[in-house]
Short mmCIF file of C-alpha atoms in Angstrom, two decimals:
data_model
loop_
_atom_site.label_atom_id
_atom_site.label_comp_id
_atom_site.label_asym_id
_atom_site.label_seq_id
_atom_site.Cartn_x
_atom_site.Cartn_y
_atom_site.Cartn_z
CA UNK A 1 -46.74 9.36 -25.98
CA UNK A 2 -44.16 6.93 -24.13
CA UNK A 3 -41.52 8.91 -22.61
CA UNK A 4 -38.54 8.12 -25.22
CA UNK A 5 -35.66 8.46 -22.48
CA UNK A 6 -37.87 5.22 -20.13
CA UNK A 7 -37.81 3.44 -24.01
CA UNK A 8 -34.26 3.64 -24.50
CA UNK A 9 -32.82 2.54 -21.06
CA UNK A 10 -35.22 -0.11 -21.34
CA UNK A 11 -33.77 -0.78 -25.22
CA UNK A 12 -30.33 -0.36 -23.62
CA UNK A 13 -30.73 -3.01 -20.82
CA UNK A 14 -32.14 -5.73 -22.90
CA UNK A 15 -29.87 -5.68 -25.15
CA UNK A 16 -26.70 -5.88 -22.93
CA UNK A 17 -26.78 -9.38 -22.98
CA UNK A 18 -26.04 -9.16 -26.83
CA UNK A 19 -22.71 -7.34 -26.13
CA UNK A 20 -21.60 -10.19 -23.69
CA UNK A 21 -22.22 -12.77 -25.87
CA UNK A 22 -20.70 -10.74 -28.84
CA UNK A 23 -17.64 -10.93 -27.13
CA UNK A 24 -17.86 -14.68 -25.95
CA UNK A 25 -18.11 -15.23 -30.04
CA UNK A 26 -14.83 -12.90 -29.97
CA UNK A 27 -12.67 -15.32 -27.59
CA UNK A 28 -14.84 -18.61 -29.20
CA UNK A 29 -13.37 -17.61 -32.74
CA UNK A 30 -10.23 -16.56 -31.21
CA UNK A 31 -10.54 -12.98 -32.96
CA UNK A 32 -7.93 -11.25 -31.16
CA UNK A 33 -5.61 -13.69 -31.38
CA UNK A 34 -5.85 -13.95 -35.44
CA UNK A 35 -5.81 -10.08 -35.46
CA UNK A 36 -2.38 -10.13 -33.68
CA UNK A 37 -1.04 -12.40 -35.93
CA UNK A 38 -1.90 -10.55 -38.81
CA UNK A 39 -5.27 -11.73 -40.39
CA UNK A 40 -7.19 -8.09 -40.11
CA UNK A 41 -9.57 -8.32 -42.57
CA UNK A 42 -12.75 -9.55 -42.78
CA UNK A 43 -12.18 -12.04 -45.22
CA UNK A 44 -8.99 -13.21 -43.47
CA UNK A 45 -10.76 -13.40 -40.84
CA UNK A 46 -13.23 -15.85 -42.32
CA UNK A 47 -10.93 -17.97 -44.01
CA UNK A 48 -8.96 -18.53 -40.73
CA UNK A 49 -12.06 -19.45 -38.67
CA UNK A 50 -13.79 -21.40 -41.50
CA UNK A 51 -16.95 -18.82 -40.67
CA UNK A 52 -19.11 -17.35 -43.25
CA UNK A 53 -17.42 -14.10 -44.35
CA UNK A 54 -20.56 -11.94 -44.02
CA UNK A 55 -21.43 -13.04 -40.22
CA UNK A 56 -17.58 -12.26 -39.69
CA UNK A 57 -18.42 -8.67 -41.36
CA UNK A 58 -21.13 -8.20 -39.01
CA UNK A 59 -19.61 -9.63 -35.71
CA UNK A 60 -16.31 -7.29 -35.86
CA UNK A 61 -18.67 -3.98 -37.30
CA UNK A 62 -20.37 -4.63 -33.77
CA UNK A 63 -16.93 -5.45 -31.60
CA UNK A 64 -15.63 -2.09 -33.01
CA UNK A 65 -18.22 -0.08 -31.96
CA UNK A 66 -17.71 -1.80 -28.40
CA UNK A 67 -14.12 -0.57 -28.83
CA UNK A 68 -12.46 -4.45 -28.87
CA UNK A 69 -11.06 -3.37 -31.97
CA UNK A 70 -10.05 -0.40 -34.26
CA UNK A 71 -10.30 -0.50 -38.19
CA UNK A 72 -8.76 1.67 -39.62
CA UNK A 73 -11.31 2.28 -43.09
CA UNK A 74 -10.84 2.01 -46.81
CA UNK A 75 -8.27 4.78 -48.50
CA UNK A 76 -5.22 4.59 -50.50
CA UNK A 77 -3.02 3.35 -48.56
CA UNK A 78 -4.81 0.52 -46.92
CA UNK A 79 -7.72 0.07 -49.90
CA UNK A 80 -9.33 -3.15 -47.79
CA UNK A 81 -9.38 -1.48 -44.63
CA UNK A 82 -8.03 -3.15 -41.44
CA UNK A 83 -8.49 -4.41 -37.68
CA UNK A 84 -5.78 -3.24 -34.79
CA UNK A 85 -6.52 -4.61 -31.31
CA UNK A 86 -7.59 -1.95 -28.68
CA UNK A 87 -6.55 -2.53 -25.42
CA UNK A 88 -9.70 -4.12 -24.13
CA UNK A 89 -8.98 -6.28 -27.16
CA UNK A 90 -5.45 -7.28 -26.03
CA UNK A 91 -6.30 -8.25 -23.38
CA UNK A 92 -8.57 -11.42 -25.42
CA UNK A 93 -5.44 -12.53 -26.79
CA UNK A 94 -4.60 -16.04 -25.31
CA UNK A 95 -0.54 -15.39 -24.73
CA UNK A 96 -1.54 -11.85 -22.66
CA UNK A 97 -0.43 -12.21 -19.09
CA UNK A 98 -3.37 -10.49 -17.98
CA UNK A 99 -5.69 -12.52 -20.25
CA UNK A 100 -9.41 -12.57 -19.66
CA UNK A 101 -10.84 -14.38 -22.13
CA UNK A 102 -10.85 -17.32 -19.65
CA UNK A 103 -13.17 -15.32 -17.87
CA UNK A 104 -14.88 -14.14 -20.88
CA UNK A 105 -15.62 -18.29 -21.64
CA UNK A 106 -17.29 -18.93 -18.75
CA UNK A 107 -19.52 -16.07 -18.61
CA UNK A 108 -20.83 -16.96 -21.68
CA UNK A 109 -21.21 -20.66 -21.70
CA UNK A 110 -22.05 -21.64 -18.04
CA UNK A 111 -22.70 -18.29 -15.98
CA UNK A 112 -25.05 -17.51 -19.75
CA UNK A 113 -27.00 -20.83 -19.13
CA UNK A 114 -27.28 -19.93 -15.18
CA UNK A 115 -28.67 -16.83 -16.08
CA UNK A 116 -31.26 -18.74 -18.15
CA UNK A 117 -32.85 -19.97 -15.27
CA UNK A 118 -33.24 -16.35 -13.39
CA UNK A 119 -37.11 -17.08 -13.02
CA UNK A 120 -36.79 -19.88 -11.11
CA UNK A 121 -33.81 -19.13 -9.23
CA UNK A 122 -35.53 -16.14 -7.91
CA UNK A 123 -38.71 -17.87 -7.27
CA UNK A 124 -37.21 -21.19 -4.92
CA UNK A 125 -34.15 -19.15 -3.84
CA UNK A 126 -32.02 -21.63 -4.98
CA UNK A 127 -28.80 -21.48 -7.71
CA UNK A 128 -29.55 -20.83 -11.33
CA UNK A 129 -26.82 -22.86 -12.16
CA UNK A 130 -28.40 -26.22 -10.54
CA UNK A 131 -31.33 -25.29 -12.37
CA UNK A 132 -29.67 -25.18 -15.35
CA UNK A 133 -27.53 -28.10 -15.26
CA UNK A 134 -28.77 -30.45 -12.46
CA UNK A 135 -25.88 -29.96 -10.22
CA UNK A 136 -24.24 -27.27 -7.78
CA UNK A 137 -21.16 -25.39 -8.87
CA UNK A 138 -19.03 -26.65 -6.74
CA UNK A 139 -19.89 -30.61 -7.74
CA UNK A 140 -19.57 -29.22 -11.81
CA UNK A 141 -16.16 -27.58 -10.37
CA UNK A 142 -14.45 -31.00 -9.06
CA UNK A 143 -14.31 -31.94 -12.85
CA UNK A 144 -10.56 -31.35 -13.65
CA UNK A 145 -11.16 -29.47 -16.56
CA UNK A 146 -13.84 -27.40 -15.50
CA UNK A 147 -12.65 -26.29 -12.21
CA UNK A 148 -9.19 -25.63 -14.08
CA UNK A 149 -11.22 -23.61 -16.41
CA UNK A 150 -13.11 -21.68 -13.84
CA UNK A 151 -9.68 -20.68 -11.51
CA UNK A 152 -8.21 -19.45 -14.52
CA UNK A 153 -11.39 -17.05 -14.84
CA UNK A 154 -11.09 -16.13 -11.77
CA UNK A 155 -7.11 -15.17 -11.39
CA UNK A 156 -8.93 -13.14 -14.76
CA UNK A 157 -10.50 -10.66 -12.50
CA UNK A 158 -8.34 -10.36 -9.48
CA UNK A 159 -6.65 -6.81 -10.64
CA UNK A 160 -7.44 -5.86 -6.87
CA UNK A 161 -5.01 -8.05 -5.29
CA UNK A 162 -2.22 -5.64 -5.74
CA UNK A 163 -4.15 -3.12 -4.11
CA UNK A 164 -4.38 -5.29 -0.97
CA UNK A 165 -0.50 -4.04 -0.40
CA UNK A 166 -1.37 -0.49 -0.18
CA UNK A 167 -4.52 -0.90 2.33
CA UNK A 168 -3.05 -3.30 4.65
CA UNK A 169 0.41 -3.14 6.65
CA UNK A 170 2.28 -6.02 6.57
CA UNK A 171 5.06 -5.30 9.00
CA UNK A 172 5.82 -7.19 11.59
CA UNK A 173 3.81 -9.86 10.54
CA UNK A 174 5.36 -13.42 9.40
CA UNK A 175 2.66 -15.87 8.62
CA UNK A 176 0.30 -15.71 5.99
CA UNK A 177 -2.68 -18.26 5.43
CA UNK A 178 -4.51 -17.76 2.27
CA UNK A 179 -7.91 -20.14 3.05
CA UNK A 180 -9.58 -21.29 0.30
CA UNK A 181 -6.66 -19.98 -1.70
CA UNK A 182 -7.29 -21.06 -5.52
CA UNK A 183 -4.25 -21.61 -7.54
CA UNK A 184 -2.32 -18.85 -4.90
CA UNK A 185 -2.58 -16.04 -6.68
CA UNK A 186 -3.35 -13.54 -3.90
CA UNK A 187 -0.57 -15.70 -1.52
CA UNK A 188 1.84 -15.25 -4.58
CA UNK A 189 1.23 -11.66 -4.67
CA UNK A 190 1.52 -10.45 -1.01
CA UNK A 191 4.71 -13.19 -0.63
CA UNK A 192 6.60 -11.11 -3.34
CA UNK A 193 6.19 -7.90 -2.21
CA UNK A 194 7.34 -8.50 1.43
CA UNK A 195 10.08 -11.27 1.35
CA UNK A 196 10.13 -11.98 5.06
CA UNK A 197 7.00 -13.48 4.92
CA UNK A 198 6.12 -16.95 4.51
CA UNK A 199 3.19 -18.41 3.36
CA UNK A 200 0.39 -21.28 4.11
CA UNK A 201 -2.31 -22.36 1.05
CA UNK A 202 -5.18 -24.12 2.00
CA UNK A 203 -7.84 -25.78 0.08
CA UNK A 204 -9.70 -28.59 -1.52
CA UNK A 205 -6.37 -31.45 -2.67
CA UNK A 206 -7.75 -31.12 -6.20
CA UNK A 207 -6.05 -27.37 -5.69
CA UNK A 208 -2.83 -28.16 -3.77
CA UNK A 209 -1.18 -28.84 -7.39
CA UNK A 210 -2.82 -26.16 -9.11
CA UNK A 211 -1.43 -23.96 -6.22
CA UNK A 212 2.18 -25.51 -5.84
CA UNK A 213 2.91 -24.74 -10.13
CA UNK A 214 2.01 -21.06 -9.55
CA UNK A 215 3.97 -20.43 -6.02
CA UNK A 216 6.94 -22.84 -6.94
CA UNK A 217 7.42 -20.04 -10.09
CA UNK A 218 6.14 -17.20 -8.06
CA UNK A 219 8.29 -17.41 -4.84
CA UNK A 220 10.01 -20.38 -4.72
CA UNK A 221 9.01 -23.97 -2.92
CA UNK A 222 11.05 -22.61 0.13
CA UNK A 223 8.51 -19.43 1.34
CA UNK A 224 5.26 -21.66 1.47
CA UNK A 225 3.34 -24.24 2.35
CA UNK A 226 0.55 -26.09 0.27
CA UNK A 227 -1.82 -28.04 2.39
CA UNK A 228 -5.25 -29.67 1.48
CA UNK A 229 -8.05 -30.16 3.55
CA UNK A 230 -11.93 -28.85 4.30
CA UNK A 231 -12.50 -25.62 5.21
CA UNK A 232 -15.25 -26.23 7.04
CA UNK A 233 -13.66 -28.76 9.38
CA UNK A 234 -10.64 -26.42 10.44
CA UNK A 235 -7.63 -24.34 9.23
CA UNK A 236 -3.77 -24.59 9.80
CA UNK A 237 -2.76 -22.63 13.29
CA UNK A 238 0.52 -20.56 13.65
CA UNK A 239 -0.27 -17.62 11.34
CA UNK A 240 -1.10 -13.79 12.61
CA UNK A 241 -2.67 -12.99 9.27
CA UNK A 242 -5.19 -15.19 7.40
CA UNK A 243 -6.38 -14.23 3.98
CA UNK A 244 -10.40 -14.72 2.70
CA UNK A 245 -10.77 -13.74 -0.82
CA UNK A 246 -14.21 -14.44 -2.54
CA UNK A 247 -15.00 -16.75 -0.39
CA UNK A 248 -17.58 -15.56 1.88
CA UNK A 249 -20.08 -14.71 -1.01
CA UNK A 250 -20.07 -18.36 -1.78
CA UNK A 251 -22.24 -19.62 1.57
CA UNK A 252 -24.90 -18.85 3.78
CA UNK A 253 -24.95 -17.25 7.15
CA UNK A 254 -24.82 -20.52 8.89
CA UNK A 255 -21.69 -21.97 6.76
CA UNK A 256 -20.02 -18.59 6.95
CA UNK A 257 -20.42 -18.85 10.76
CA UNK A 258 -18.55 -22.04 10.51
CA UNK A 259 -15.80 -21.12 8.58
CA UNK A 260 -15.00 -18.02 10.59
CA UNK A 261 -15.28 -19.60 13.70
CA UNK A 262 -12.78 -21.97 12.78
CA UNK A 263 -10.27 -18.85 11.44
CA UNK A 264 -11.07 -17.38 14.83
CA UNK A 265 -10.03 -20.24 17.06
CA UNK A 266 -6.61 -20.45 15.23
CA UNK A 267 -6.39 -16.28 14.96
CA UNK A 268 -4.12 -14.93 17.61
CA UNK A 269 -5.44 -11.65 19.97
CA UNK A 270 -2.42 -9.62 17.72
CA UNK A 271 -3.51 -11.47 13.96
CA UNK A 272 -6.11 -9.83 11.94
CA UNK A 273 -8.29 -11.77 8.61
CA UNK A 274 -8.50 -9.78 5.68
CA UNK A 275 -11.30 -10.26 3.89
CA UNK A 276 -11.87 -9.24 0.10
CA UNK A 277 -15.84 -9.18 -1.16
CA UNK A 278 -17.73 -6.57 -2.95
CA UNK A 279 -19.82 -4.60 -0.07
CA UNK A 280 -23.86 -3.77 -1.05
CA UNK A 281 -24.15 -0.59 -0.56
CA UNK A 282 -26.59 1.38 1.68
CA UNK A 283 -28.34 2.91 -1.13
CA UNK A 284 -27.42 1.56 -3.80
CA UNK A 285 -25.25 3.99 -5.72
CA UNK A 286 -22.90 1.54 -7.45
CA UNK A 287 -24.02 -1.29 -9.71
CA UNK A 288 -20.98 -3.55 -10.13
CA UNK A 289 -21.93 -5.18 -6.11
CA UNK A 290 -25.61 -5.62 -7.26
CA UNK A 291 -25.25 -7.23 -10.01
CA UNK A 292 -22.35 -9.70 -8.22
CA UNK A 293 -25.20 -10.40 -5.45
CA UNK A 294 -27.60 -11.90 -8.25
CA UNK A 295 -25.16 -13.36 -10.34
CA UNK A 296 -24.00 -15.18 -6.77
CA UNK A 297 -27.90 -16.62 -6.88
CA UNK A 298 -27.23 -17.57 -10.04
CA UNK A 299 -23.97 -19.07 -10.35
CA UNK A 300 -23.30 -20.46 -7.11
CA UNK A 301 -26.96 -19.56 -4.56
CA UNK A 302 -24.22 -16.82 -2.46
CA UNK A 303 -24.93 -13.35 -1.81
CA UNK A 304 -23.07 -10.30 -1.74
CA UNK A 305 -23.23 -8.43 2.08
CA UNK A 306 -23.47 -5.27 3.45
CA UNK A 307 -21.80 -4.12 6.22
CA UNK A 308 -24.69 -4.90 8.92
CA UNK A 309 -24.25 -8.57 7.18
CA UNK A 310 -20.62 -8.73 7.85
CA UNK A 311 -20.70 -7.32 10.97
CA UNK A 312 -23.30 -10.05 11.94
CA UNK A 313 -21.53 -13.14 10.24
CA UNK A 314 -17.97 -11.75 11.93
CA UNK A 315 -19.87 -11.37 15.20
CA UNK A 316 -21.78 -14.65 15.47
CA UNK A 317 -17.85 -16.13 15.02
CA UNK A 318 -16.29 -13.83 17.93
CA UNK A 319 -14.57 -11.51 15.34
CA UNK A 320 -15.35 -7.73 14.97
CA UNK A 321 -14.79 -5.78 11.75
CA UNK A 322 -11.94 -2.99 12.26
CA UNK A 323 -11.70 -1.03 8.82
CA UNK A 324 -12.56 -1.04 5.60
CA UNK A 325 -10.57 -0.07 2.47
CA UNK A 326 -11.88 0.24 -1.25
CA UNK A 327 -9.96 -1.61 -3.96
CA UNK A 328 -10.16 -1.76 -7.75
CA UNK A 329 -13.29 -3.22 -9.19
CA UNK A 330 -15.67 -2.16 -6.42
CA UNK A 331 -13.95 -4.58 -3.94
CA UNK A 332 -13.13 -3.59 -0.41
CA UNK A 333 -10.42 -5.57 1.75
CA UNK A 334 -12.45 -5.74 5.16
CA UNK A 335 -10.29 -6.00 8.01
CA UNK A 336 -11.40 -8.01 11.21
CA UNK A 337 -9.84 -8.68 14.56
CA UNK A 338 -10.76 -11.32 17.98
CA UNK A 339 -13.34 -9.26 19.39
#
């Protein structure tokens, strides 16, 4: 007799892919949206996304059970039954502020087809995603429209960033350089919340604009800087605080050696680098940083660290790690100094 507990986690596990891509169909057909604007029925809900009424039916009987959305049942008062958003649902809507169906896209079209390629991946050590489409991330990413797509799934998950204000004192400080920086989101945030501060971005020119719209609403043009360049060949001097967020997880030892070196000749003995990553941890008692560390294979050939790994990368640059903090998410903001 099979044990029946082994079965089901099994069971469980293979079918978690299913719920992903139920909710990809979700944000593909727009469902939330439609539901907020009043089509919350099933046959509404086929007529407004020209899909077949039963497949509809079955789609939303499975979302609701995932708790994207609520129906309320047949009775007298509402005889067809009706959809209400929850508030995992809300936040599919396309005119949330903390929308994530972005994020949601992207997982299942191009991080799904990455993950199609998990044999190989595993096997040469090399990205899913270039398996999968020929290319690197990063060369799919310099397409406008893609790498527009993938920063906006990105800002998606960054619900930590506000915790960054609570682990790390700001005082005293008056630079900030956010390297590799995205569309400034992180820059944006810290900038707000301590107005004597101003700010540096830094990254690929292809970003500088991106960057500039967000800041220009978020602070003003008159508390930052937007510069372009390579991260790899140098950073701007002049700041006492520079900021790495998700960046890290991206390269290899020797690239990561690079990179910091380069924050470490511009750092001053008083400046610190705060680093955000998910941490592995020593024995593996939470998932969320596991699974990062092979989706990293697959999406872009990074890795997730542990400590001993950022300890050696910050060491081999002439940096030391000074504290740790956890954020939301399963993200830690890992403070290092000139050692």
């Amino acid at each position: 007799m099979p044990d029946q507990k082994a079965v089901r986690r099994v069971v469980d596990i293979i079918t978690g892919t299913w719920q992903s891509q139920a909710l990809y169909a979700a944000v593909a057909f727009g469902l939330a949206d439609h539901v907020a604007a009043g089509c919350v029925t099933d046959e509404a809900l086929a007529a407004r996304t020209q899909a077949s009424p039963d497949g509809i039916r079955r789609l939303m009987r499975l979302l609701t059970a995932m708790d994207v959305f609520e129906y309320t049942g047949e009775n007298s008062a509402d005889p067809a039954g009706s959809y209400r958003l929850t508030a995992a649902g809300e936040l599919l809507r396309a005119d949330s502020p903390r929308s994530m169906r972005d994020m949601v896209r992207i997982y299942g079209e191009e991080f799904h087809r990455a993950w199609g390629a998990v044999e190989p991946a595993v096997r040469t050590g090399t990205s899913g995603f270039q398996h999968a489409f020929g290319k690197t991330l990063h060369e799919y990413l310099r397409d406008p429209a893609a790498g527009a797509k993938f920063q906006r799934a990105m800002n998606a998950g960054n619900v930590f960033f506000s915790d960054v204000l609570e682990a790390f004192d700001f005082t005293g400080r008056r630079t900030v350089v956010d390297v590799a920086g995205g569309s400034g989101m992180l820059l944006g945030t810290i900038l707000r919340a301590h107005p004597e501060l101003r700010g540096i971005l830094f990254d690929q020119p292809h970003m500088v604009p991106v960057a500039r719209a967000h800041l220009d609403e978020a602070v003003g043009p008159d508390r930052y800087e937007a510069r372009a360049g390579d991260v790899f060949e140098g950073v701007p001097g002049g700041a006492d605080v520079y900021l790495l967020s998700r960046v890290l997880q991206d390269w290899d030892d020797r690239r990561c050696t690079t990179l910091l070196s380069h924050i470490r000749a511009a750092l001053p003995a008083s400046g610190r680098l705060l680093i955000l990553e998910r941490v592995i941890p020593d024995h593996g008692e939470t998932l969320l940083p596991l699974l990062y560390d092979l989706h990293l294979l697959m999406a872009a050939g990074g890795r997730e660290r542990d400590l001993a790994g950022y300890r050696s990368v910050l060491a081999s640059a002439g940096l030391r790690l000074e504290s740790v903090h956890a954020l939301s998410l399963e993200t830690s903001l890992l403070v290092a100094a000139v050692a």
